[in-house]
Amino acid sequence: MMIVTRFAPSPTGRLHVGNIRTALHNWMWARANGGRFLLRIDDTDAERSEERFVEAIRTDLGWLGLTPDAEVRQSERFALYQARFDALVAAGRVYPAYETAQELDLKRKILLGRGLPPVYDRAALTLTDERRAALEADGVAPHWRFRLDHDAPIMWDDLIRGSQRFDPATMSDPVIRRADGSWLYMLPSAIDDVEMGVTHVVRGEDHVSNTALQLQMFDAMGAPPPAFAHEALLTGSEGKLSKRLGALGLDHFREEGIEPRAIRALLARLGTSDPVEAIDDAALIDTFDFARFGRAPARFDEAELAQLNAKVIHGLPYEEVTDRLPVGMDAAAWHAVRPNLTRVGEAADWWRVVEGPVDVPEPADDDREYLAEAARVAATIDWAGDVWHALTGALKASTGRKGKALFLPLRRSLTGLDHGPDMAALLPLIGRERAIARLSHQ
Ligand code: GLU
């Protein structure tokens, strides 16, 4: 069986970490099984959907490396929904209802006031033909509800939550279409899952009760349902997914210098029993398993992402960053500075240190003679070899200095800084001429 997953965002805003996590897991599950990962743009709501968000979704997925195998848009599939809808109406599974929003609200309040669950009373099903005709003659357009089958409990084995059971009698027949003919989320989504051959629906646990309803829709359409995996939601460090985090688009992370790989590595493992590690996609995909997801909300921590990002960068191959490095910075330079970076952009700072000019601080009085000696030694050693060890070895022997007294004045003079990348890797990049000049404080 070909595994097919889909990511189905509504283009009413930017993707946030919660959406991205869902997209990632759908992508991973498809990749893990040699299957297909589809993007479905849920744009049935013409008023709230915006083209700029559709574009942002594509850009964000592309940047994250989660390129879909195909894309569909719900707004282009209305004929399909209409056909399925007509069949369901003919079969008596979808029915017209004429209550106004105010009437429904009142019914709910009365039930709640009596301490009863606010379940729709199905009054529309008891309307006589004459009453319905009269309403229509008065120009009252109906909205449409899906009639739940109350005969048996709704059950499924959720890939994350385990065995699930809902009593349909405690649920309202869901409104699937508004009086103006526009579609609500529930039925088009189920139709698309059937038509697109979706085998696994991976989404947040806020959709669990929708799944119960949609299972009956699959059944009413005579289609086998997909498997479902409902993930515990993401929370911020301070509790629920904060407004700030919920509003943060990928731009924010991109601007912070966060690598797509780091986002993938964190979100792949967050909320699972596997440790968060800076490992590559193949390894993440290999170990991906719904059974390893917990039921507790997973905590998203930006500080953890930043740490993971640094680890990811320390392992990034030169080929992957070439176009983001300053001109002239080669693989050796990348490897020299990589362990000191928390974002790739900082490589340029170290490249400036290599190329100069650097602001070399005035040496302390006791270091003047030592640095003059260092400049002399630097002129005599073999620059083709391990030049840092040759330099420091010779200076140790000639001056008796060791440790910090041996190394720090050299680092300061050569780079203008007290800390930085391993001098053994940096010095060959600085090169003979520049090194001698800096050590001589010219
Ligand atoms: N557009 C829906 C949402 O963003 C899709 C849910 C689903 O995956 O079916 O919540």
Short mmCIF file of C-alpha atoms and ligand atoms in Angstrom, two decimals:
data_model
loop_
_atom_site.label_atom_id
_atom_site.label_comp_id
_atom_site.label_asym_id
_atom_site.label_seq_id
_atom_site.Cartn_x
_atom_site.Cartn_y
_atom_site.Cartn_z
CA MET A 1 0.00 0.00 0.00
CA MET A 2 1.33 3.47 -0.94
CA ILE A 3 1.44 5.62 2.18
CA VAL A 4 -0.08 9.05 1.57
CA THR A 5 -0.05 11.88 4.10
CA ARG A 6 -1.19 15.45 3.81
CA PHE A 7 -0.55 18.73 5.50
CA ALA A 8 -3.69 20.87 5.35
CA PRO A 9 -3.12 24.44 6.54
CA SER A 10 -5.72 27.17 6.20
CA PRO A 11 -4.09 30.18 4.53
CA THR A 12 -5.40 32.61 7.10
CA GLY A 13 -2.04 33.37 8.69
CA ARG A 14 1.62 32.39 8.80
CA LEU A 15 2.66 28.90 9.84
CA HIS A 16 3.80 28.71 13.46
CA VAL A 17 5.88 26.04 15.17
CA GLY A 18 2.80 23.96 15.95
CA ASN A 19 1.75 23.79 12.27
CA ILE A 20 5.32 23.20 11.20
CA ARG A 21 5.65 20.27 13.54
CA THR A 22 2.52 18.71 12.04
CA ALA A 23 3.86 19.28 8.52
CA LEU A 24 7.18 17.75 9.47
CA HIS A 25 5.67 14.59 10.93
CA ASN A 26 3.48 14.08 7.88
CA TRP A 27 6.51 14.55 5.66
CA MET A 28 8.61 12.18 7.78
CA TRP A 29 6.00 9.46 7.82
CA ALA A 30 5.68 9.63 4.03
CA ARG A 31 9.46 9.60 3.60
CA ALA A 32 9.90 6.77 6.08
CA ASN A 33 7.56 4.64 3.99
CA GLY A 34 8.54 5.67 0.49
CA GLY A 35 5.13 7.34 0.27
CA ARG A 36 3.72 10.68 -0.84
CA PHE A 37 3.43 13.89 1.11
CA LEU A 38 0.71 16.23 -0.14
CA LEU A 39 -0.04 19.85 0.58
CA ARG A 40 -3.71 20.70 0.77
CA ILE A 41 -4.57 24.37 1.00
CA ASP A 42 -7.75 24.62 3.06
CA ASP A 43 -9.08 27.79 1.50
CA THR A 44 -12.83 27.19 1.49
CA ASP A 45 -13.23 30.32 3.58
CA ALA A 46 -12.83 32.93 0.84
CA GLU A 47 -13.05 35.81 3.25
CA ARG A 48 -10.31 34.77 5.61
CA SER A 49 -8.00 33.05 3.11
CA GLU A 50 -5.30 35.19 1.56
CA GLU A 51 -3.03 34.53 -1.38
CA ARG A 52 -0.02 35.99 0.42
CA PHE A 53 -0.40 33.30 3.09
CA VAL A 54 -0.62 30.56 0.44
CA GLU A 55 2.68 31.84 -0.92
CA ALA A 56 4.19 32.09 2.53
CA ILE A 57 3.19 28.49 3.26
CA ARG A 58 4.96 27.31 0.09
CA THR A 59 8.04 29.39 0.85
CA ASP A 60 8.19 28.20 4.43
CA LEU A 61 7.83 24.54 3.49
CA GLY A 62 10.49 24.99 0.81
CA TRP A 63 12.90 26.62 3.23
CA LEU A 64 12.28 23.85 5.74
CA GLY A 65 13.00 21.22 3.09
CA LEU A 66 9.49 19.79 3.33
CA THR A 67 8.63 20.07 -0.33
CA PRO A 68 5.31 18.42 -1.10
CA ASP A 69 4.93 15.86 -3.87
CA ALA A 70 1.75 17.58 -5.00
CA GLU A 71 -0.51 20.45 -4.00
CA VAL A 72 -4.28 20.81 -4.13
CA ARG A 73 -6.51 23.71 -3.23
CA GLN A 74 -9.91 23.18 -1.78
CA SER A 75 -11.26 26.26 -3.55
CA GLU A 76 -10.72 24.42 -6.84
CA ARG A 77 -12.61 21.33 -5.76
CA PHE A 78 -16.11 22.65 -5.11
CA ALA A 79 -17.64 20.52 -7.91
CA LEU A 80 -16.32 17.43 -6.17
CA TYR A 81 -17.76 18.48 -2.84
CA GLN A 82 -21.10 19.26 -4.47
CA ALA A 83 -21.30 15.78 -6.03
CA ARG A 84 -20.56 14.04 -2.72
CA PHE A 85 -22.93 16.39 -0.95
CA ASP A 86 -25.78 15.63 -3.37
CA ALA A 87 -25.25 11.91 -2.84
CA LEU A 88 -25.30 12.33 0.93
CA VAL A 89 -28.45 14.44 0.77
CA ALA A 90 -30.09 11.79 -1.43
CA ALA A 91 -29.08 9.13 1.08
CA GLY A 92 -30.56 11.14 3.94
CA ARG A 93 -27.19 11.62 5.67
CA VAL A 94 -27.18 15.35 5.08
CA TYR A 95 -30.24 17.44 5.87
CA PRO A 96 -31.32 21.06 5.69
CA ALA A 97 -31.84 23.04 8.88
CA TYR A 98 -33.43 26.45 9.12
CA GLU A 99 -32.72 27.75 12.61
CA THR A 100 -31.10 31.12 12.88
CA ALA A 101 -27.91 31.56 14.86
CA GLN A 102 -29.95 33.27 17.59
CA GLU A 103 -32.40 30.37 17.82
CA LEU A 104 -29.56 27.88 18.10
CA ASP A 105 -27.91 29.98 20.72
CA LEU A 106 -31.08 30.10 22.75
CA LYS A 107 -31.52 26.31 22.52
CA ARG A 108 -27.96 25.85 23.74
CA LYS A 109 -28.47 28.21 26.66
CA ILE A 110 -31.64 26.46 27.74
CA LEU A 111 -29.93 23.06 27.74
CA LEU A 112 -26.91 24.40 29.58
CA GLY A 113 -29.22 26.07 32.08
CA ARG A 114 -30.73 22.66 32.82
CA GLY A 115 -27.29 21.20 33.24
CA LEU A 116 -27.58 19.26 29.98
CA PRO A 117 -24.99 18.98 27.21
CA PRO A 118 -25.80 21.51 24.45
CA VAL A 119 -26.48 18.92 21.77
CA TYR A 120 -28.55 19.95 18.75
CA ASP A 121 -32.10 18.58 19.13
CA ARG A 122 -32.55 17.69 15.44
CA ALA A 123 -35.71 19.77 15.23
CA ALA A 124 -35.03 20.23 11.51
CA LEU A 125 -35.53 16.49 10.98
CA THR A 126 -39.09 16.72 12.26
CA LEU A 127 -40.17 19.54 9.96
CA THR A 128 -43.10 18.65 7.75
CA ASP A 129 -42.81 19.16 4.01
CA GLU A 130 -45.33 22.01 4.24
CA ARG A 131 -43.37 23.79 6.97
CA ARG A 132 -40.16 23.45 4.98
CA ALA A 133 -41.86 24.74 1.84
CA ALA A 134 -43.25 27.68 3.81
CA LEU A 135 -39.82 28.55 5.16
CA GLU A 136 -38.32 28.39 1.71
CA ALA A 137 -41.16 30.49 0.32
CA ASP A 138 -40.29 33.06 2.98
CA GLY A 139 -36.78 33.10 1.54
CA VAL A 140 -35.14 31.28 4.46
CA ALA A 141 -32.16 29.42 3.03
CA PRO A 142 -31.11 26.34 5.01
CA HIS A 143 -27.72 25.46 6.33
CA TRP A 144 -26.85 21.76 6.18
CA ARG A 145 -26.06 19.22 8.83
CA PHE A 146 -24.55 15.77 8.67
CA ARG A 147 -26.81 13.26 10.41
CA LEU A 148 -24.81 11.16 12.83
CA ASP A 149 -25.67 7.52 13.18
CA HIS A 150 -26.45 7.00 16.86
CA ASP A 151 -26.58 3.22 16.71
CA ALA A 152 -23.05 2.31 17.62
CA PRO A 153 -20.15 3.98 19.42
CA ILE A 154 -17.49 5.55 17.23
CA MET A 155 -14.19 3.83 17.84
CA TRP A 156 -10.72 3.87 16.41
CA ASP A 157 -7.24 2.93 17.38
CA ASP A 158 -5.29 6.15 17.34
CA LEU A 159 -1.63 5.70 16.47
CA ILE A 160 -0.66 8.01 19.33
CA ARG A 161 -3.61 8.08 21.73
CA GLY A 162 -4.52 4.43 21.52
CA SER A 163 -8.07 3.19 21.68
CA GLN A 164 -10.65 5.99 21.28
CA ARG A 165 -14.38 5.84 21.84
CA PHE A 166 -17.11 8.44 21.36
CA ASP A 167 -20.85 8.18 21.86
CA PRO A 168 -22.42 9.85 18.81
CA ALA A 169 -25.62 10.55 20.77
CA THR A 170 -23.69 13.05 22.86
CA MET A 171 -22.56 14.99 19.78
CA SER A 172 -24.44 17.50 17.66
CA ASP A 173 -24.98 16.72 14.00
CA PRO A 174 -22.24 18.93 12.59
CA VAL A 175 -23.07 21.82 10.29
CA ILE A 176 -21.16 21.12 7.12
CA ARG A 177 -22.40 23.89 4.87
CA ARG A 178 -23.62 27.41 5.52
CA ALA A 179 -26.83 28.93 4.21
CA ASP A 180 -24.84 30.89 1.63
CA GLY A 181 -23.55 27.60 0.19
CA SER A 182 -20.02 27.95 1.59
CA TRP A 183 -18.34 24.92 3.11
CA LEU A 184 -17.23 24.37 6.65
CA TYR A 185 -14.04 22.42 7.21
CA MET A 186 -15.45 19.03 8.18
CA LEU A 187 -16.91 17.38 5.07
CA PRO A 188 -14.57 18.73 2.35
CA SER A 189 -11.65 17.49 4.41
CA ALA A 190 -13.10 13.98 4.62
CA ILE A 191 -13.96 14.02 0.90
CA ASP A 192 -10.40 15.08 0.05
CA ASP A 193 -8.91 12.41 2.26
CA VAL A 194 -10.91 9.86 0.29
CA GLU A 195 -10.23 11.35 -3.13
CA MET A 196 -6.54 11.92 -2.51
CA GLY A 197 -6.04 8.41 -1.19
CA VAL A 198 -4.78 9.67 2.16
CA THR A 199 -3.76 6.71 4.31
CA HIS A 200 -2.62 8.57 7.44
CA VAL A 201 -3.99 11.74 8.96
CA VAL A 202 -1.46 13.23 11.36
CA ARG A 203 -2.69 16.32 13.18
CA GLY A 204 -3.08 17.98 16.54
CA GLU A 205 -5.24 16.52 19.27
CA ASP A 206 -7.56 19.54 19.00
CA HIS A 207 -9.04 17.54 16.09
CA VAL A 208 -9.88 14.37 18.03
CA SER A 209 -13.62 15.01 18.23
CA ASN A 210 -13.65 16.07 14.57
CA THR A 211 -12.19 12.68 13.78
CA ALA A 212 -15.11 10.97 15.48
CA LEU A 213 -17.50 12.91 13.24
CA GLN A 214 -15.39 12.43 10.13
CA LEU A 215 -15.21 8.66 10.69
CA GLN A 216 -18.95 8.58 10.21
CA MET A 217 -18.56 10.68 7.06
CA PHE A 218 -16.08 8.19 5.60
CA ASP A 219 -18.52 5.46 6.43
CA ALA A 220 -21.43 7.35 4.84
CA MET A 221 -19.35 7.75 1.68
CA GLY A 222 -18.60 4.02 1.69
CA ALA A 223 -14.88 4.72 1.98
CA PRO A 224 -12.44 3.04 4.34
CA PRO A 225 -11.09 5.66 6.77
CA PRO A 226 -7.42 6.58 6.97
CA ALA A 227 -5.41 5.84 10.09
CA PHE A 228 -5.24 8.71 12.56
CA ALA A 229 -2.44 10.03 14.73
CA HIS A 230 -3.36 12.89 17.03
CA GLU A 231 -0.41 14.63 18.56
CA ALA A 232 -0.36 16.31 21.94
CA LEU A 233 -0.11 20.03 21.40
CA LEU A 234 2.99 22.08 21.72
CA THR A 235 3.35 24.42 24.65
CA GLY A 236 5.75 27.30 25.20
CA SER A 237 8.14 27.41 28.13
CA GLU A 238 5.59 29.37 30.11
CA GLY A 239 2.64 27.00 29.64
CA LYS A 240 0.46 26.86 26.57
CA LEU A 241 1.76 27.89 23.18
CA SER A 242 2.04 31.55 24.00
CA LYS A 243 0.57 34.28 21.86
CA ARG A 244 4.08 35.29 20.95
CA LEU A 245 5.15 31.80 19.88
CA GLY A 246 1.85 31.21 18.12
CA ALA A 247 2.36 34.40 16.18
CA LEU A 248 6.00 33.78 15.32
CA GLY A 249 6.45 32.91 11.70
CA LEU A 250 9.47 31.16 10.30
CA ASP A 251 10.95 34.55 9.38
CA HIS A 252 11.72 35.05 13.01
CA PHE A 253 13.77 31.86 13.20
CA ARG A 254 15.43 32.57 9.88
CA GLU A 255 16.44 36.02 11.11
CA GLU A 256 17.79 34.50 14.31
CA GLY A 257 20.10 32.39 12.17
CA ILE A 258 18.29 29.15 12.94
CA GLU A 259 18.98 26.43 10.39
CA PRO A 260 16.10 24.42 8.88
CA ARG A 261 17.96 21.30 9.96
CA ALA A 262 17.82 22.41 13.59
CA ILE A 263 14.08 23.02 13.39
CA ARG A 264 13.60 19.60 11.84
CA ALA A 265 15.79 17.90 14.43
CA LEU A 266 14.00 19.56 17.36
CA LEU A 267 10.43 19.20 16.14
CA ALA A 268 10.98 15.61 15.01
CA ARG A 269 11.77 14.47 18.53
CA LEU A 270 9.95 16.92 20.79
CA GLY A 271 7.28 15.08 22.72
CA THR A 272 8.72 11.66 21.90
CA SER A 273 10.66 9.30 24.13
CA ASP A 274 13.74 9.79 21.94
CA PRO A 275 16.35 12.41 22.84
CA VAL A 276 16.62 15.63 20.84
CA GLU A 277 19.84 15.30 18.86
CA ALA A 278 21.61 17.18 16.09
CA ILE A 279 21.28 14.29 13.65
CA ASP A 280 20.45 14.28 9.98
CA ASP A 281 17.11 13.62 8.35
CA ALA A 282 17.88 10.04 7.40
CA ALA A 283 18.57 9.18 11.04
CA LEU A 284 15.49 11.09 12.20
CA ILE A 285 13.29 9.37 9.67
CA ASP A 286 14.72 5.96 10.53
CA THR A 287 13.73 6.31 14.15
CA PHE A 288 10.37 8.02 13.57
CA ASP A 289 7.56 6.07 15.17
CA PHE A 290 4.14 7.22 16.40
CA ALA A 291 4.42 4.74 19.26
CA ARG A 292 7.22 6.91 20.70
CA PHE A 293 5.00 9.98 21.05
CA GLY A 294 3.75 10.80 24.54
CA ARG A 295 0.31 12.01 25.52
CA ALA A 296 1.61 14.97 27.52
CA PRO A 297 1.99 18.36 25.81
CA ALA A 298 5.46 18.85 24.39
CA ARG A 299 7.36 21.92 25.51
CA PHE A 300 8.93 24.07 22.84
CA ASP A 301 11.86 26.02 24.15
CA GLU A 302 13.63 28.59 22.00
CA ALA A 303 16.78 28.26 24.09
CA GLU A 304 16.86 24.52 23.33
CA LEU A 305 16.46 25.34 19.64
CA ALA A 306 19.36 27.80 19.80
CA GLN A 307 21.60 25.19 21.44
CA LEU A 308 20.65 22.54 18.95
CA ASN A 309 21.21 25.04 16.16
CA ALA A 310 24.80 25.60 17.30
CA LYS A 311 25.40 21.83 17.31
CA VAL A 312 23.89 21.52 13.87
CA ILE A 313 26.12 24.31 12.56
CA HIS A 314 29.23 22.66 14.04
CA GLY A 315 28.51 19.73 11.77
CA LEU A 316 27.39 21.55 8.61
CA PRO A 317 29.41 20.57 5.57
CA TYR A 318 31.05 23.35 3.55
CA GLU A 319 28.95 22.58 0.45
CA GLU A 320 25.82 23.40 2.38
CA VAL A 321 26.91 26.89 3.39
CA THR A 322 29.13 28.02 0.49
CA ASP A 323 26.67 30.56 -0.84
CA ARG A 324 26.26 32.12 2.57
CA LEU A 325 29.97 32.69 3.21
CA PRO A 326 32.05 35.74 2.29
CA VAL A 327 33.90 35.55 -1.02
CA GLY A 328 37.22 33.81 -0.64
CA MET A 329 36.27 31.82 2.43
CA ASP A 330 37.20 28.26 1.56
CA ALA A 331 36.51 24.88 3.15
CA ALA A 332 39.56 25.09 5.43
CA ALA A 333 38.37 28.46 6.74
CA TRP A 334 34.86 27.15 7.26
CA HIS A 335 36.15 24.16 9.21
CA ALA A 336 38.38 26.44 11.28
CA VAL A 337 35.60 28.76 12.42
CA ARG A 338 32.62 26.39 12.39
CA PRO A 339 33.06 25.16 15.99
CA ASN A 340 32.81 28.76 17.24
CA LEU A 341 29.59 29.70 15.54
CA THR A 342 26.07 29.89 16.86
CA ARG A 343 24.84 31.05 13.46
CA VAL A 344 26.34 30.77 10.00
CA GLY A 345 26.36 34.56 9.55
CA GLU A 346 29.04 34.86 12.24
CA ALA A 347 31.51 33.16 9.91
CA ALA A 348 31.92 36.54 8.21
CA ASP A 349 33.12 38.09 11.48
CA TRP A 350 35.88 35.52 11.78
CA TRP A 351 36.76 35.93 8.14
CA ARG A 352 37.31 39.63 8.83
CA VAL A 353 39.65 38.62 11.62
CA VAL A 354 41.58 36.46 9.16
CA GLU A 355 41.75 39.07 6.42
CA GLY A 356 42.23 42.05 8.68
CA PRO A 357 42.89 44.72 9.35
CA VAL A 358 42.44 43.82 13.01
CA ASP A 359 42.63 46.19 15.88
CA VAL A 360 45.66 44.80 17.64
CA PRO A 361 45.75 45.94 21.26
CA GLU A 362 48.92 47.52 22.66
CA PRO A 363 50.82 44.68 24.35
CA ALA A 364 51.49 44.70 28.07
CA ASP A 365 55.03 45.79 28.89
CA ASP A 366 56.20 42.27 29.84
CA ASP A 367 54.92 40.94 26.53
CA ARG A 368 56.72 43.35 24.21
CA GLU A 369 59.97 41.44 23.96
CA TYR A 370 58.07 38.13 23.83
CA LEU A 371 56.01 39.29 20.84
CA ALA A 372 59.07 40.67 19.06
CA GLU A 373 60.63 37.24 19.51
CA ALA A 374 57.42 35.65 18.19
CA ALA A 375 57.59 37.82 15.05
CA ARG A 376 61.21 36.72 14.49
CA VAL A 377 60.32 33.03 14.98
CA ALA A 378 57.33 33.39 12.66
CA ALA A 379 59.68 34.51 9.92
CA THR A 380 61.81 31.39 10.22
CA ILE A 381 59.35 28.51 10.65
CA ASP A 382 57.95 26.35 7.88
CA TRP A 383 54.52 27.76 6.98
CA ALA A 384 53.60 24.69 4.98
CA GLY A 385 53.47 22.58 8.15
CA ASP A 386 51.68 22.77 11.48
CA VAL A 387 52.63 26.37 11.91
CA TRP A 388 50.95 27.11 15.24
CA HIS A 389 52.67 24.23 16.99
CA ALA A 390 55.97 25.09 15.33
CA LEU A 391 55.64 28.69 16.55
CA THR A 392 54.54 27.94 20.09
CA GLY A 393 56.98 25.02 20.41
CA ALA A 394 59.90 27.23 19.46
CA LEU A 395 58.74 30.06 21.75
CA LYS A 396 58.25 27.71 24.66
CA ALA A 397 61.80 26.46 24.25
CA SER A 398 63.34 29.89 23.83
CA THR A 399 61.36 31.81 26.49
CA GLY A 400 60.34 29.15 29.00
CA ARG A 401 56.78 30.45 28.85
CA LYS A 402 53.88 28.04 29.02
CA GLY A 403 50.10 27.95 29.22
CA LYS A 404 48.26 31.22 29.09
CA ALA A 405 51.45 33.32 29.18
CA LEU A 406 52.63 31.49 26.08
CA PHE A 407 49.38 31.49 24.10
CA LEU A 408 47.28 34.50 25.06
CA PRO A 409 49.61 37.33 23.95
CA LEU A 410 49.94 35.57 20.60
CA ARG A 411 46.19 35.17 20.15
CA ARG A 412 45.62 38.80 21.12
CA SER A 413 48.17 40.11 18.68
CA LEU A 414 47.13 37.84 15.86
CA THR A 415 43.37 38.27 16.16
CA GLY A 416 42.79 41.30 18.39
CA LEU A 417 40.70 39.07 20.66
CA ASP A 418 41.08 36.91 23.75
CA HIS A 419 39.06 34.01 22.44
CA GLY A 420 38.08 32.45 19.19
CA PRO A 421 38.64 29.51 16.92
CA ASP A 422 41.50 27.10 17.44
CA MET A 423 44.69 28.99 16.58
CA ALA A 424 46.14 25.89 14.90
CA ALA A 425 43.39 26.20 12.29
CA LEU A 426 43.28 29.99 12.20
CA LEU A 427 46.98 30.84 11.89
CA PRO A 428 47.53 29.18 8.50
CA LEU A 429 44.56 31.21 7.21
CA ILE A 430 46.03 34.46 8.54
CA GLY A 431 49.26 33.51 6.77
CA ARG A 432 52.89 34.47 7.15
CA GLU A 433 52.88 38.12 6.09
CA ARG A 434 49.88 39.19 8.10
CA ALA A 435 51.00 37.19 11.11
CA ILE A 436 54.44 38.74 11.19
CA ALA A 437 52.98 42.21 10.75
CA ARG A 438 50.47 41.74 13.55
CA LEU A 439 53.04 40.24 15.92
CA SER A 440 55.31 43.21 15.20
CA HIS A 441 52.41 45.56 15.88
CA GLN A 442 52.71 47.26 12.54
N1 GLU B 1 -7.26 23.14 7.93
C1 GLU B 1 -7.36 22.31 9.08
C2 GLU B 1 -6.54 22.93 10.19
O1 GLU B 1 -5.62 23.68 9.88
C3 GLU B 1 -6.86 20.94 8.74
C4 GLU B 1 -7.02 19.92 9.77
C5 GLU B 1 -6.71 18.55 9.23
O2 GLU B 1 -5.52 18.19 9.22
O3 GLU B 1 -7.62 17.86 8.79
O4 GLU B 1 -6.79 22.73 11.35
#
